[in-house]
PDB file of C-alpha atoms in Angstrom:
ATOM      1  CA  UNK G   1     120.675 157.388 104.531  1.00 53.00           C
ATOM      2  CA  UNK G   2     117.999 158.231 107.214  1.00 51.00           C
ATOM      3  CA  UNK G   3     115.227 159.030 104.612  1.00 52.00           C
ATOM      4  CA  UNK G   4     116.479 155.617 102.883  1.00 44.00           C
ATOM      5  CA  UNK G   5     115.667 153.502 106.587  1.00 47.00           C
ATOM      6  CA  UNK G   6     112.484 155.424 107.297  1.00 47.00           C
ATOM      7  CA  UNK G   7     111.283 154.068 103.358  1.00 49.00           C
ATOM      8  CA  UNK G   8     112.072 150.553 104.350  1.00 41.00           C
ATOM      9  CA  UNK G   9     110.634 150.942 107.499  1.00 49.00           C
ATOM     10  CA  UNK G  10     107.549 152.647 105.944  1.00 49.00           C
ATOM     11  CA  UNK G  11     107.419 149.699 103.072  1.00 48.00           C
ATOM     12  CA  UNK G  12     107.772 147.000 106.292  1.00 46.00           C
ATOM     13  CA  UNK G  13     104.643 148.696 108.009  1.00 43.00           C
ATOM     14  CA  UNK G  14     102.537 148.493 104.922  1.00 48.00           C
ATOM     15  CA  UNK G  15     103.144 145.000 104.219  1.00 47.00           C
ATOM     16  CA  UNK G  16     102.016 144.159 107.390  1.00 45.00           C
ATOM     17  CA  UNK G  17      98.824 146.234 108.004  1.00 46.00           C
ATOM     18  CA  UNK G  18      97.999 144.567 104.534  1.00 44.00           C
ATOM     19  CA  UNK G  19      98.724 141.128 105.533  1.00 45.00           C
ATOM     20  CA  UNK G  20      96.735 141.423 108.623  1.00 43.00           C
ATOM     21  CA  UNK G  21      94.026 143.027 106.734  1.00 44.00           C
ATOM     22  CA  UNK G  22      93.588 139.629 104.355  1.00 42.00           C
ATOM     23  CA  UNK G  23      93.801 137.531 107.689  1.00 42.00           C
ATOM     24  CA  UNK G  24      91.198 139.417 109.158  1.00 44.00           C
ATOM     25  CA  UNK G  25      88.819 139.620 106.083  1.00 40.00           C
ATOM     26  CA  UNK G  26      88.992 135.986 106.161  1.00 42.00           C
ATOM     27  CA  UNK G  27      91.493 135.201 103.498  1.00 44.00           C
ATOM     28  CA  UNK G  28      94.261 132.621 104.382  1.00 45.00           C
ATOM     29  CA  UNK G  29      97.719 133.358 102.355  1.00 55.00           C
ATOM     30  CA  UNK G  30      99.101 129.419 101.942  1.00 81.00           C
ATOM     31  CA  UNK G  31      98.623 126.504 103.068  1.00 90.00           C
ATOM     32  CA  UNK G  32     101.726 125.959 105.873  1.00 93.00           C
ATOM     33  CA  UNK G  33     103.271 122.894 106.489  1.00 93.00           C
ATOM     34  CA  UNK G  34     103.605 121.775 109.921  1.00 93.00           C
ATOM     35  CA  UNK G  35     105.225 118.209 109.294  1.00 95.00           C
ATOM     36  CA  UNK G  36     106.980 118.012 105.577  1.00 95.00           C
ATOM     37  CA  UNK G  37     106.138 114.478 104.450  1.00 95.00           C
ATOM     38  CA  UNK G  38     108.051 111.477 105.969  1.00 95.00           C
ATOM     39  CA  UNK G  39     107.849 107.826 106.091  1.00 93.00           C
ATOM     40  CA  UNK G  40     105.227 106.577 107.173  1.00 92.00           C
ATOM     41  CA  UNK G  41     106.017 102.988 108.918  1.00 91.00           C
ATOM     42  CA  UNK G  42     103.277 103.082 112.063  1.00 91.00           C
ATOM     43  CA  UNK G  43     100.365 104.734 113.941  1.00 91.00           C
ATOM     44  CA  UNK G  44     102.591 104.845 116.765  1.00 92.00           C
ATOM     45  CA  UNK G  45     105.490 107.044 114.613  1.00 93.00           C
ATOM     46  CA  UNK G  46     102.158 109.238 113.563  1.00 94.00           C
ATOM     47  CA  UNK G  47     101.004 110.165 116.730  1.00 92.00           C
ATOM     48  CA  UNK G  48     104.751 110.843 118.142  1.00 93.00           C
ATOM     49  CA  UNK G  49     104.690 113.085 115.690  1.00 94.00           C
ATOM     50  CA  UNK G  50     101.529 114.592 116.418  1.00 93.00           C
ATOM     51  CA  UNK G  51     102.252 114.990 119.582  1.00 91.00           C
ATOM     52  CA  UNK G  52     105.757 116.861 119.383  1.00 91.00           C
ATOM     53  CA  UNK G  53     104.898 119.401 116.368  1.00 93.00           C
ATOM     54  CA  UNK G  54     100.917 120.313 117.941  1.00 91.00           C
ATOM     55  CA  UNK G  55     102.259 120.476 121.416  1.00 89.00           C
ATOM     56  CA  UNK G  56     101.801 124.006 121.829  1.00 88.00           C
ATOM     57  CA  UNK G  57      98.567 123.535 120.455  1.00 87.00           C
ATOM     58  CA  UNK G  58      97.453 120.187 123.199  1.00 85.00           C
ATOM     59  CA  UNK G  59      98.871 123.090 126.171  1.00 84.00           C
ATOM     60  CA  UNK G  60      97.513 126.318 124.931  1.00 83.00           C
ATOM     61  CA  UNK G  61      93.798 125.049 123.451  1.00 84.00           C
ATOM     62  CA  UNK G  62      90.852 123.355 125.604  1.00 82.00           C
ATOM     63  CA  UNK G  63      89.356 121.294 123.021  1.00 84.00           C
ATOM     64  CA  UNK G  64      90.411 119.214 120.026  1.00 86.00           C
ATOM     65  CA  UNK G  65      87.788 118.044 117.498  1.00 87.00           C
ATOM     66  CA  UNK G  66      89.128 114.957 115.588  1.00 88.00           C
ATOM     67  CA  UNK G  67      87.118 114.645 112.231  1.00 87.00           C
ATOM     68  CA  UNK G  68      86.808 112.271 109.351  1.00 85.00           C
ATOM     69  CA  UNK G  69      84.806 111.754 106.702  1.00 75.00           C
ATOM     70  CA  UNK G  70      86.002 108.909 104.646  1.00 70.00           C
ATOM     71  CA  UNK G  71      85.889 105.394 105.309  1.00 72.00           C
ATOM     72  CA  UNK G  72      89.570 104.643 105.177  1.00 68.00           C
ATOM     73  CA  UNK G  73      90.552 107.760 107.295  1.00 70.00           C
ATOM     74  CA  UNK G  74      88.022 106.385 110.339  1.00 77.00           C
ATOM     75  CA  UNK G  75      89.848 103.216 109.681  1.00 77.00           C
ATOM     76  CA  UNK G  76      92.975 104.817 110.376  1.00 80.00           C
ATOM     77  CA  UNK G  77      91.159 107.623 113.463  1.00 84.00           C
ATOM     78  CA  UNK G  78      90.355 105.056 116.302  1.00 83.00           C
ATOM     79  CA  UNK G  79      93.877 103.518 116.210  1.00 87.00           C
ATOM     80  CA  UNK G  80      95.772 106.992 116.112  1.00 88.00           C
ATOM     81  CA  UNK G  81      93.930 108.648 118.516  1.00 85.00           C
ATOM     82  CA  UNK G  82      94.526 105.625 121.011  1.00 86.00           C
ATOM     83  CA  UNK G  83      98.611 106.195 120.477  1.00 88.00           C
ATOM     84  CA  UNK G  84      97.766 109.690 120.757  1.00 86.00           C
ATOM     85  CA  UNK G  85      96.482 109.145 123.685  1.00 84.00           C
ATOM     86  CA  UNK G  86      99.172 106.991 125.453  1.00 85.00           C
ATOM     87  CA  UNK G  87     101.713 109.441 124.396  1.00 85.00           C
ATOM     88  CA  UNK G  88      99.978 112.154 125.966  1.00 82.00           C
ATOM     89  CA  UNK G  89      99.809 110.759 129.309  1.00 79.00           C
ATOM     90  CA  UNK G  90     103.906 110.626 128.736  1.00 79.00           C
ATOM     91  CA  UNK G  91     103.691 114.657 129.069  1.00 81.00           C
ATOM     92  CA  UNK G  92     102.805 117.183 131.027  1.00 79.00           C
ATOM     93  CA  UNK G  93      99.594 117.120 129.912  1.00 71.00           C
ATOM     94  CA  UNK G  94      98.995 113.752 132.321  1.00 64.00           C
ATOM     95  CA  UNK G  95      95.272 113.584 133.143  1.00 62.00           C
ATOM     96  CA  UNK G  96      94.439 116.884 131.630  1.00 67.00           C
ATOM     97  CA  UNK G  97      93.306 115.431 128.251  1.00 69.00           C
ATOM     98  CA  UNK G  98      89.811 113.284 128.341  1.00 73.00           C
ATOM     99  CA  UNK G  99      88.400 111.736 125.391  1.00 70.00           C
ATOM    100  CA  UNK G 100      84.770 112.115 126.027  1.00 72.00           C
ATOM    101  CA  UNK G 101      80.931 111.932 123.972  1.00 69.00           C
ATOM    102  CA  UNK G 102      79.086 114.988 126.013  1.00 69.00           C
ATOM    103  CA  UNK G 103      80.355 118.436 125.742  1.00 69.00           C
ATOM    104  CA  UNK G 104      78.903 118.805 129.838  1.00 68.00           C
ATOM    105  CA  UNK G 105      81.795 116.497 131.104  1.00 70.00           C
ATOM    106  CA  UNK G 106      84.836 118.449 129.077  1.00 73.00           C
ATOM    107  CA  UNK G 107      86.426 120.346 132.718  1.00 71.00           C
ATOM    108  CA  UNK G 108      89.980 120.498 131.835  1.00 74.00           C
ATOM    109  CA  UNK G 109      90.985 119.441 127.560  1.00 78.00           C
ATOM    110  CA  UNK G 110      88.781 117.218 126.027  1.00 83.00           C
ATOM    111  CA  UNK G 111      88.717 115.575 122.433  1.00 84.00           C
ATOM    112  CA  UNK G 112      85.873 114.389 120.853  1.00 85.00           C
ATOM    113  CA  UNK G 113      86.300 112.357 117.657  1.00 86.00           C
ATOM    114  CA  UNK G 114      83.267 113.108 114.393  1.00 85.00           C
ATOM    115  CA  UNK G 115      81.220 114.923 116.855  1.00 84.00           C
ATOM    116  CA  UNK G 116      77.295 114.933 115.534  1.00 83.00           C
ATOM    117  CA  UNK G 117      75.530 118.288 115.126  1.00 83.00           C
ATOM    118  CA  UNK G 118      73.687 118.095 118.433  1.00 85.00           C
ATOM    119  CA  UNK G 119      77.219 117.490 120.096  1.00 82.00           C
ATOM    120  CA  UNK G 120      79.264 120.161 117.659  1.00 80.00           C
ATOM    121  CA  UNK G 121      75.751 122.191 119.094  1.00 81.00           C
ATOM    122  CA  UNK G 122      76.460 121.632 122.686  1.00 80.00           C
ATOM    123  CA  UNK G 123      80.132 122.127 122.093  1.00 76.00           C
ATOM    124  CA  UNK G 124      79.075 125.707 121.021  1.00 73.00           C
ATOM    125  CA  UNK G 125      76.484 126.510 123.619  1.00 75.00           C
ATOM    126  CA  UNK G 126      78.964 125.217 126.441  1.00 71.00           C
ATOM    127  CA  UNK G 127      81.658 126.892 125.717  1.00 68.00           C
ATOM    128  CA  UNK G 128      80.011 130.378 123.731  1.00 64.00           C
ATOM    129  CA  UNK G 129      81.781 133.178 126.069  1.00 60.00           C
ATOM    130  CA  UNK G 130      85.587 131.483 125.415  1.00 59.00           C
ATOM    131  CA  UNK G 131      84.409 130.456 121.424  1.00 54.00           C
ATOM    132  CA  UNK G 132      83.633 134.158 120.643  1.00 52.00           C
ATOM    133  CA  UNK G 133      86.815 135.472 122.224  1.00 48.00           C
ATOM    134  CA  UNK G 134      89.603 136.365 119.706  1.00 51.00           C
ATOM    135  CA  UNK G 135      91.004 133.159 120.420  1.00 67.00           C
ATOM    136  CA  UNK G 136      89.355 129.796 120.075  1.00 74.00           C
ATOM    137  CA  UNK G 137      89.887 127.169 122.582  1.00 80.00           C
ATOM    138  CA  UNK G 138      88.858 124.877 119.526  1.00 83.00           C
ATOM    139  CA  UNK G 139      91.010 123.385 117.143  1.00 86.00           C
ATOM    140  CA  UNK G 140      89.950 120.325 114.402  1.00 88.00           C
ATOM    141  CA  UNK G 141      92.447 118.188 113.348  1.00 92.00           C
ATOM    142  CA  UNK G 142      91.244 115.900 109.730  1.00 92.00           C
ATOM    143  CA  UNK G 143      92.588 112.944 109.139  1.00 92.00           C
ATOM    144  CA  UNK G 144      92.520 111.691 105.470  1.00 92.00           C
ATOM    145  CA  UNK G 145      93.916 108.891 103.119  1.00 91.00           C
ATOM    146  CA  UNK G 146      95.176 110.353  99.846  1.00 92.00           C
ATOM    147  CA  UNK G 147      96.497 109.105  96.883  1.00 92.00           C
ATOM    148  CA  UNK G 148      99.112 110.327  94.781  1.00 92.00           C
ATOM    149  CA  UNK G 149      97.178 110.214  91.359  1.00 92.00           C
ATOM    150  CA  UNK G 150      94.416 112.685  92.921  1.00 90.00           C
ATOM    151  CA  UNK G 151      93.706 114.775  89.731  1.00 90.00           C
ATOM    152  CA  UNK G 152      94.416 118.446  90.321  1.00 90.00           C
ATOM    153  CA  UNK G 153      91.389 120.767  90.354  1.00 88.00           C
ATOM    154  CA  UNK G 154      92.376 123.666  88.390  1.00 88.00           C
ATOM    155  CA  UNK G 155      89.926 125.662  90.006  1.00 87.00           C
ATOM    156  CA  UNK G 156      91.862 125.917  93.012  1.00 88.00           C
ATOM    157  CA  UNK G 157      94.552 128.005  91.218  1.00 83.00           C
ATOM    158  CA  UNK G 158      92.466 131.284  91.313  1.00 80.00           C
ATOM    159  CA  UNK G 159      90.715 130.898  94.836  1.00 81.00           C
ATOM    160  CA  UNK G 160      91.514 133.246  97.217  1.00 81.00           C
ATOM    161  CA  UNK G 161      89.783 131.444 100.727  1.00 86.00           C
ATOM    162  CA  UNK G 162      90.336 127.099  99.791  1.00 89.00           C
ATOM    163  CA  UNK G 163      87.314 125.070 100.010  1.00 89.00           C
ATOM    164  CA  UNK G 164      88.618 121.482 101.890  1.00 89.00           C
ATOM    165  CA  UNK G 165      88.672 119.989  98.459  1.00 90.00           C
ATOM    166  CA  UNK G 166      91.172 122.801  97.592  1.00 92.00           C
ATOM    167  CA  UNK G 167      93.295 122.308 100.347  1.00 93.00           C
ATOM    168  CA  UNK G 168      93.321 119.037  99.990  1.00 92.00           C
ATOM    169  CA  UNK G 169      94.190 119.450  95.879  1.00 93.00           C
ATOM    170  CA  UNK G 170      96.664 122.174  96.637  1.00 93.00           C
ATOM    171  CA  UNK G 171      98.736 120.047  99.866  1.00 94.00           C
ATOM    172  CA  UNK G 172      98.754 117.146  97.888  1.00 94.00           C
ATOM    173  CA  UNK G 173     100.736 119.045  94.907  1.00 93.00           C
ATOM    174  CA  UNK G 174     102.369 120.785  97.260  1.00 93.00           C
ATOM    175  CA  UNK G 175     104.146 117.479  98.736  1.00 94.00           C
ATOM    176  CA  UNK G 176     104.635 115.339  95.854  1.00 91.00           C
ATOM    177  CA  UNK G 177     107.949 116.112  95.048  1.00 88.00           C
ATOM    178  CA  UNK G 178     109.166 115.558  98.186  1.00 92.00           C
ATOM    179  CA  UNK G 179     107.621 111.908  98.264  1.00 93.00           C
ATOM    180  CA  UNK G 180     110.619 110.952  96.393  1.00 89.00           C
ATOM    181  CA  UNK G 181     110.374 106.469  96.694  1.00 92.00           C
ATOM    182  CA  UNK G 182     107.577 105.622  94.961  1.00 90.00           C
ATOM    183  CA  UNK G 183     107.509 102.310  96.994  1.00 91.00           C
ATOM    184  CA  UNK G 184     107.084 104.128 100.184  1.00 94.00           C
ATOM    185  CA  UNK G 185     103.903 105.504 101.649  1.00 94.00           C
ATOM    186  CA  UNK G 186     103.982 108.827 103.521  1.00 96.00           C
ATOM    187  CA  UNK G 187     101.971 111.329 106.078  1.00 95.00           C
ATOM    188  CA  UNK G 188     102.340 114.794 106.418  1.00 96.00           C
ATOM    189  CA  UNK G 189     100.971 117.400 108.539  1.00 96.00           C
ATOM    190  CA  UNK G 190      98.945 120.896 107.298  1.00 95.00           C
ATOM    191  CA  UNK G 191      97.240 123.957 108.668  1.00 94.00           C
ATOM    192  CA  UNK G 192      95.051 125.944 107.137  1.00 91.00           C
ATOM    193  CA  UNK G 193      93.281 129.271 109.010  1.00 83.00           C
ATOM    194  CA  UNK G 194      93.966 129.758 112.572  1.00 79.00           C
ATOM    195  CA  UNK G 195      92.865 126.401 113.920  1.00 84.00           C
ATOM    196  CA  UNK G 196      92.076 123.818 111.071  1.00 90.00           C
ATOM    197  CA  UNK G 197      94.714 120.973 110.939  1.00 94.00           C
ATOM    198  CA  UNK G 198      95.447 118.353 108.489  1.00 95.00           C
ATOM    199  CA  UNK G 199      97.095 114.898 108.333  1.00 95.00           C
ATOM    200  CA  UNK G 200      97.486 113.067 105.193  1.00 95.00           C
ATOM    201  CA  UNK G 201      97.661 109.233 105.423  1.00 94.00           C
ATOM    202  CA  UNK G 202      98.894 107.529 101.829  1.00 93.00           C
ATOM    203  CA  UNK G 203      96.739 104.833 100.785  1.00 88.00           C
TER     204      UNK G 203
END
């Protein structure tokens, strides 16, 4: 019985020098779902949302980089990030969290939304001594209209570390099934890597 527990508990420690041995070479297991897709009736309902499942994320993190790179999801950015904001100020978080355009005025948590390369530059020079620590104070959350006719990129099946096209091919998949009324429109919330978020919007 003993030599059968110390197997198991052999097996158990292999597993997970393994697993963190493909997190540290750089290769992400799945893509996790942090909200499973839901209606989606408002901005407002999105950001409550937001704001309740990336809590731990608003407390424990200094900065949040808001990016998007399609017309429709900047459409969709401004709006969000202004119920974000006023739901926010309905935490602890009170006065903590400024929405700023220079990385030199960030003091307490800042977000800055489709930062250029001079300001992503600045972000990285300001912050260099905290950015190279084990744990980022940075985390990026996307925002992105989809579609639910997206054609699935079968090269995504084999790939080990997801390009942003894959994740986006493989979360889309991933939650069809669960968008079950077709006359409905959904969001739903991903996270690939340690500190890249994703929100789907349907068109």
């Amino acid at each position: 019985m003993k030599k059968v527990t110390w197997l198991v508990i052999g097996l158990c420690l292999i597993i997970t020098a393994a697993m963190i041995s493909l997190f540290r070479s750089g290769i992400s297991l799945r893509v996790a779902t942090l909200i499973k897709p839901s209606e989606f009736h408002s901005v407002d309902g999105v950001a409550e949302a937001l704001v309740v499942r990336l809590y731990p994320e608003f407390q424990s993190k200094k900065i949040l980089i808001v990016v998007t790179t399609d017309n429709e999801g900047k459409a969709w950015a401004i709006p969000l990030l202004v119920s974000l904001r006023e739901r926010l100020q309905a935490t602890p978080l009170k006065g903590d969290m400024e929405f700023l355009t220079q990385a030199q005025d960030c003091v307490k948590k800042c977000v800055f939304y489709n930062p250029s390369e001079e300001l992503a530059r600045e972000i990285r020079e300001k912050f260099q001594t905290e950015l190279t620590a084990e744990k980022s104070p940075v985390f990026r959350l996307h925002i992105w209209q989809f579609s639910r006719e997206e054609a699935w990129k079968p090269q995504c099946e084999s790939m080990h570390r997801l390009t942003e096209e894959c994740v986006r091919a493989v979360s889309i998949r991933e939650s069809l099934r669960k968008m079950k009324d077709p006359k409905k429109k959904y969001f739903f919330l991903k996270k690939y890597n340690h500190n890249e978020y994703y929100l789907f919007l349907e068109k």
